[in-house]
Amino acid sequence: VLEYMGNGSLRDMLFSRRRNRVLRWHDRIRIATEVCSGLGFLNAAELRPAIHCHLTPSKILLDRHLIAKITGFGLHECHDEHCNIESDLRAIGALLMHLLTGRNWAGLVEEVMTVDIDREALGGVLDEMAGQWPLDLARELAGLAMRCMSIKSEPNLELSIARVLEELNEIRRKGDEIVGRERRKTNINGGCINREGSSDVPSVFL
């Protein structure tokens, strides 16, 4: 028995232009941290680490508050030698690129991997439906995504789910600060001082 996930899957939200609701860039960063946190918790199980191995946007469900929940564990038997923690890391990298670009096609990874991550090139592939991305944060996300996706060809002992989550949380913190400044500026300019700006209560409860 699962709770009702009112916003369907991340795949529906990102790739179906018929939906009325869109994901803003700061929600996309938060969703990435939630997915990474869930995978990290399961990968770190002491007795038997759980590997998803089939993580895609369709396996990430969103509730009515756009909180992400991972599904699909245990639905596929994993006997492939490549079904390991590194496969989940590569999946996180691909997920970050989907969130950044809003695109879902086979050549996405290959295309982005060949692009130098400069501000101009990155600005050309960012999903405009997400709003005005802070390019510095988008560049950090793209760099992290490429490090995750290249782990198969270039093993990186320093890269782990925990390390990726740490970097994502830092990017999220910067994003939250930008959103907070924009909201305070909007409220002050509109003649209404935002008294919630200093609150630590998550916006979902306000």
mmCIF file of C-alpha atoms in Angstrom:
data_model
loop_
_atom_site.group_PDB
_atom_site.id
_atom_site.type_symbol
_atom_site.label_atom_id
_atom_site.label_comp_id
_atom_site.label_asym_id
_atom_site.label_seq_id
_atom_site.Cartn_x
_atom_site.Cartn_y
_atom_site.Cartn_z
ATOM 1 C CA VAL A 1 0.000 0.000 0.000
ATOM 2 C CA LEU A 2 1.435 3.379 -1.049
ATOM 3 C CA GLU A 3 0.271 6.908 -0.424
ATOM 4 C CA TYR A 4 -1.361 8.676 -3.347
ATOM 5 C CA MET A 5 1.231 10.610 -5.317
ATOM 6 C CA GLY A 6 -0.794 13.503 -6.669
ATOM 7 C CA ASN A 7 1.772 14.784 -9.177
ATOM 8 C CA GLY A 8 2.525 11.462 -10.828
ATOM 9 C CA SER A 9 6.058 10.654 -11.872
ATOM 10 C CA LEU A 10 8.989 12.952 -12.470
ATOM 11 C CA ARG A 11 8.924 11.735 -16.061
ATOM 12 C CA ASP A 12 5.383 13.066 -16.480
ATOM 13 C CA MET A 13 6.299 16.370 -14.867
ATOM 14 C CA LEU A 14 9.458 16.939 -16.915
ATOM 15 C CA PHE A 15 8.599 15.590 -20.329
ATOM 16 C CA SER A 16 4.849 16.063 -20.730
ATOM 17 C CA ARG A 17 4.153 19.619 -21.897
ATOM 18 C CA ARG A 18 0.410 19.079 -21.486
ATOM 19 C CA ARG A 19 0.583 19.309 -17.715
ATOM 20 C CA ASN A 20 -0.409 22.611 -16.144
ATOM 21 C CA ARG A 21 2.214 22.480 -13.404
ATOM 22 C CA VAL A 22 5.905 22.928 -14.077
ATOM 23 C CA LEU A 23 8.941 22.304 -11.916
ATOM 24 C CA ARG A 24 10.912 25.416 -11.019
ATOM 25 C CA TRP A 25 14.696 25.156 -10.896
ATOM 26 C CA HIS A 26 14.892 25.266 -7.086
ATOM 27 C CA ASP A 27 12.339 22.423 -6.825
ATOM 28 C CA ARG A 28 14.457 20.393 -9.242
ATOM 29 C CA ILE A 29 17.544 20.838 -7.081
ATOM 30 C CA ARG A 30 15.569 19.819 -3.976
ATOM 31 C CA ILE A 31 14.187 16.730 -5.728
ATOM 32 C CA ALA A 32 17.713 15.717 -6.725
ATOM 33 C CA THR A 33 18.849 15.897 -3.086
ATOM 34 C CA GLU A 34 15.831 13.862 -1.940
ATOM 35 C CA VAL A 35 16.472 11.118 -4.493
ATOM 36 C CA CYS A 36 20.189 11.029 -3.690
ATOM 37 C CA SER A 37 19.430 10.895 0.031
ATOM 38 C CA GLY A 38 17.084 7.934 -0.459
ATOM 39 C CA LEU A 39 19.561 6.011 -2.585
ATOM 40 C CA GLY A 40 22.373 6.770 -0.161
ATOM 41 C CA PHE A 41 20.363 5.442 2.780
ATOM 42 C CA LEU A 42 19.615 2.172 0.993
ATOM 43 C CA ASN A 43 23.121 1.775 -0.434
ATOM 44 C CA ALA A 44 24.560 2.183 3.062
ATOM 45 C CA ALA A 45 22.586 -0.678 4.649
ATOM 46 C CA GLU A 46 25.118 -2.703 6.640
ATOM 47 C CA LEU A 47 23.827 -6.237 6.178
ATOM 48 C CA ARG A 48 22.705 -6.013 2.575
ATOM 49 C CA PRO A 49 23.088 -2.762 0.616
ATOM 50 C CA ALA A 50 20.115 -2.163 -1.671
ATOM 51 C CA ILE A 51 20.961 -1.179 -5.238
ATOM 52 C CA HIS A 52 18.178 0.253 -7.377
ATOM 53 C CA CYS A 53 19.959 -0.277 -10.701
ATOM 54 C CA HIS A 54 16.926 0.891 -12.711
ATOM 55 C CA LEU A 55 16.497 4.472 -11.537
ATOM 56 C CA THR A 56 14.799 6.637 -14.159
ATOM 57 C CA PRO A 57 12.473 9.663 -13.955
ATOM 58 C CA SER A 58 9.502 7.278 -14.235
ATOM 59 C CA LYS A 59 10.630 5.576 -10.994
ATOM 60 C CA ILE A 60 10.526 8.867 -9.058
ATOM 61 C CA LEU A 61 7.054 9.819 -7.835
ATOM 62 C CA LEU A 62 5.968 13.246 -6.590
ATOM 63 C CA ASP A 63 3.326 13.886 -3.950
ATOM 64 C CA ARG A 64 1.060 16.935 -3.848
ATOM 65 C CA HIS A 65 3.883 18.972 -2.273
ATOM 66 C CA LEU A 66 6.358 17.805 -4.966
ATOM 67 C CA ILE A 67 8.247 15.702 -2.417
ATOM 68 C CA ALA A 68 10.062 12.898 -4.232
ATOM 69 C CA LYS A 69 9.662 9.208 -3.409
ATOM 70 C CA ILE A 70 11.641 6.447 -5.138
ATOM 71 C CA THR A 71 9.795 3.391 -6.407
ATOM 72 C CA GLY A 72 10.744 0.293 -8.376
ATOM 73 C CA PHE A 73 13.012 -1.395 -5.811
ATOM 74 C CA GLY A 74 12.890 -5.161 -6.104
ATOM 75 C CA LEU A 75 10.800 -5.167 -9.290
ATOM 76 C CA HIS A 76 13.718 -6.416 -11.384
ATOM 77 C CA GLU A 77 16.155 -9.199 -10.670
ATOM 78 C CA CYS A 78 19.696 -7.836 -10.828
ATOM 79 C CA HIS A 79 22.240 -10.417 -11.935
ATOM 80 C CA ASP A 80 24.253 -8.071 -14.143
ATOM 81 C CA GLU A 81 27.843 -7.484 -13.015
ATOM 82 C CA HIS A 82 27.260 -3.781 -13.660
ATOM 83 C CA CYS A 83 24.420 -3.659 -11.147
ATOM 84 C CA ASN A 84 26.283 -1.987 -8.297
ATOM 85 C CA ILE A 85 26.554 1.278 -6.423
ATOM 86 C CA GLU A 86 28.337 2.813 -9.420
ATOM 87 C CA SER A 87 25.248 2.130 -11.552
ATOM 88 C CA ASP A 88 23.166 4.178 -9.108
ATOM 89 C CA LEU A 89 25.762 6.944 -9.242
ATOM 90 C CA ARG A 90 25.560 7.032 -13.036
ATOM 91 C CA ALA A 91 21.764 7.127 -12.773
ATOM 92 C CA ILE A 92 21.998 10.167 -10.476
ATOM 93 C CA GLY A 93 24.211 11.878 -13.041
ATOM 94 C CA ALA A 94 21.693 11.214 -15.808
ATOM 95 C CA LEU A 95 18.882 12.408 -13.527
ATOM 96 C CA LEU A 96 20.671 15.709 -12.914
ATOM 97 C CA MET A 97 20.984 16.263 -16.655
ATOM 98 C CA HIS A 98 17.286 15.497 -17.164
ATOM 99 C CA LEU A 99 16.431 18.032 -14.460
ATOM 100 C CA LEU A 100 18.709 20.637 -16.000
ATOM 101 C CA THR A 101 17.594 20.218 -19.598
ATOM 102 C CA GLY A 102 14.051 18.857 -19.400
ATOM 103 C CA ARG A 103 14.959 16.508 -22.231
ATOM 104 C CA ASN A 104 14.569 12.751 -22.456
ATOM 105 C CA TRP A 105 16.303 11.117 -25.363
ATOM 106 C CA ALA A 106 19.092 8.612 -25.851
ATOM 107 C CA GLY A 107 21.696 11.075 -27.097
ATOM 108 C CA LEU A 108 21.330 13.458 -24.153
ATOM 109 C CA VAL A 109 24.267 12.120 -22.175
ATOM 110 C CA GLU A 110 26.576 11.922 -25.179
ATOM 111 C CA GLU A 111 25.728 15.461 -26.281
ATOM 112 C CA VAL A 112 26.263 17.069 -22.912
ATOM 113 C CA MET A 113 29.434 15.112 -22.207
ATOM 114 C CA THR A 114 31.038 16.698 -25.292
ATOM 115 C CA VAL A 115 30.109 20.274 -24.353
ATOM 116 C CA ASP A 116 32.551 22.403 -22.412
ATOM 117 C CA ILE A 117 30.685 23.651 -19.355
ATOM 118 C CA ASP A 118 30.873 27.352 -19.965
ATOM 119 C CA ARG A 119 28.048 29.745 -19.199
ATOM 120 C CA GLU A 120 27.081 30.371 -22.832
ATOM 121 C CA ALA A 121 26.977 26.721 -23.903
ATOM 122 C CA LEU A 122 25.109 25.641 -20.788
ATOM 123 C CA GLY A 123 22.571 28.424 -21.172
ATOM 124 C CA GLY A 124 21.633 26.958 -24.538
ATOM 125 C CA VAL A 125 20.520 23.584 -23.142
ATOM 126 C CA LEU A 126 18.833 24.572 -19.853
ATOM 127 C CA ASP A 127 15.100 23.931 -19.611
ATOM 128 C CA GLU A 128 13.353 27.300 -19.880
ATOM 129 C CA MET A 129 10.254 25.824 -18.212
ATOM 130 C CA ALA A 130 12.206 25.864 -14.937
ATOM 131 C CA GLY A 131 12.507 29.653 -14.944
ATOM 132 C CA GLN A 132 15.704 31.676 -14.950
ATOM 133 C CA TRP A 133 18.423 29.278 -13.779
ATOM 134 C CA PRO A 134 21.294 30.821 -11.797
ATOM 135 C CA LEU A 135 24.019 29.837 -14.258
ATOM 136 C CA ASP A 136 26.673 29.297 -11.600
ATOM 137 C CA LEU A 137 24.481 26.739 -9.829
ATOM 138 C CA ALA A 138 23.524 25.104 -13.127
ATOM 139 C CA ARG A 139 27.213 24.832 -13.987
ATOM 140 C CA GLU A 140 27.941 23.145 -10.643
ATOM 141 C CA LEU A 141 25.074 20.686 -11.205
ATOM 142 C CA ALA A 142 26.244 19.884 -14.737
ATOM 143 C CA GLY A 143 29.805 19.317 -13.541
ATOM 144 C CA LEU A 144 28.604 16.990 -10.776
ATOM 145 C CA ALA A 145 26.384 15.141 -13.260
ATOM 146 C CA MET A 146 29.275 14.530 -15.648
ATOM 147 C CA ARG A 147 31.503 13.266 -12.856
ATOM 148 C CA CYS A 148 28.787 10.776 -11.896
ATOM 149 C CA MET A 149 28.159 9.643 -15.472
ATOM 150 C CA SER A 150 31.862 9.178 -16.245
ATOM 151 C CA ILE A 151 32.509 6.915 -13.264
ATOM 152 C CA LYS A 152 32.336 3.784 -15.456
ATOM 153 C CA SER A 153 35.116 4.873 -17.790
ATOM 154 C CA GLU A 154 37.140 6.693 -15.132
ATOM 155 C CA PRO A 155 36.745 5.044 -11.704
ATOM 156 C CA ASN A 156 36.781 7.648 -8.938
ATOM 157 C CA LEU A 157 37.346 6.287 -5.449
ATOM 158 C CA GLU A 158 36.543 9.669 -3.930
ATOM 159 C CA LEU A 159 33.081 9.842 -5.514
ATOM 160 C CA SER A 160 30.284 8.203 -3.552
ATOM 161 C CA ILE A 161 26.565 8.707 -3.022
ATOM 162 C CA ALA A 162 27.377 10.420 0.279
ATOM 163 C CA ARG A 163 29.823 12.781 -1.423
ATOM 164 C CA VAL A 164 27.326 13.598 -4.190
ATOM 165 C CA LEU A 165 24.643 14.275 -1.564
ATOM 166 C CA GLU A 166 27.000 16.596 0.299
ATOM 167 C CA GLU A 167 27.654 18.610 -2.873
ATOM 168 C CA LEU A 168 23.967 18.654 -3.783
ATOM 169 C CA ASN A 169 23.047 19.949 -0.339
ATOM 170 C CA GLU A 170 25.546 22.780 -0.745
ATOM 171 C CA ILE A 171 24.097 23.670 -4.163
ATOM 172 C CA ARG A 172 20.606 23.521 -2.665
ATOM 173 C CA ARG A 173 21.663 25.828 0.168
ATOM 174 C CA LYS A 174 22.916 28.404 -2.327
ATOM 175 C CA GLY A 175 19.703 28.067 -4.316
ATOM 176 C CA ASP A 176 17.549 28.542 -1.218
ATOM 177 C CA GLU A 177 19.473 31.724 -0.409
ATOM 178 C CA ILE A 178 18.819 33.080 -3.909
ATOM 179 C CA VAL A 179 15.100 32.255 -3.686
ATOM 180 C CA GLY A 180 14.909 33.841 -0.230
ATOM 181 C CA ARG A 181 16.517 37.067 -1.454
ATOM 182 C CA GLU A 182 14.196 37.235 -4.454
ATOM 183 C CA ARG A 183 11.098 36.736 -2.292
ATOM 184 C CA ARG A 184 12.146 39.369 0.217
ATOM 185 C CA LYS A 185 12.896 41.817 -2.582
ATOM 186 C CA THR A 186 9.541 41.153 -4.241
ATOM 187 C CA ASN A 187 7.602 41.559 -1.002
ATOM 188 C CA ILE A 188 9.383 44.774 -0.022
ATOM 189 C CA ASN A 189 8.938 46.282 -3.498
ATOM 190 C CA GLY A 190 5.284 45.315 -3.377
ATOM 191 C CA GLY A 191 4.764 47.146 -0.107
ATOM 192 C CA CYS A 192 4.548 43.997 2.008
ATOM 193 C CA ILE A 193 7.468 43.027 4.219
ATOM 194 C CA ASN A 194 7.957 39.278 4.312
ATOM 195 C CA ARG A 195 7.965 38.218 7.949
ATOM 196 C CA GLU A 196 8.453 34.584 6.980
ATOM 197 C CA GLY A 197 11.855 35.282 5.466
ATOM 198 C CA SER A 198 13.716 34.589 8.691
ATOM 199 C CA SER A 199 11.765 31.416 9.494
ATOM 200 C CA ASP A 200 13.419 28.010 9.415
ATOM 201 C CA VAL A 201 10.065 26.296 8.819
ATOM 202 C CA PRO A 202 10.042 24.562 5.407
ATOM 203 C CA SER A 203 7.884 26.426 2.913
ATOM 204 C CA VAL A 204 5.728 23.321 2.399
ATOM 205 C CA PHE A 205 4.242 23.884 5.889
ATOM 206 C CA LEU A 206 3.632 27.610 5.519
#
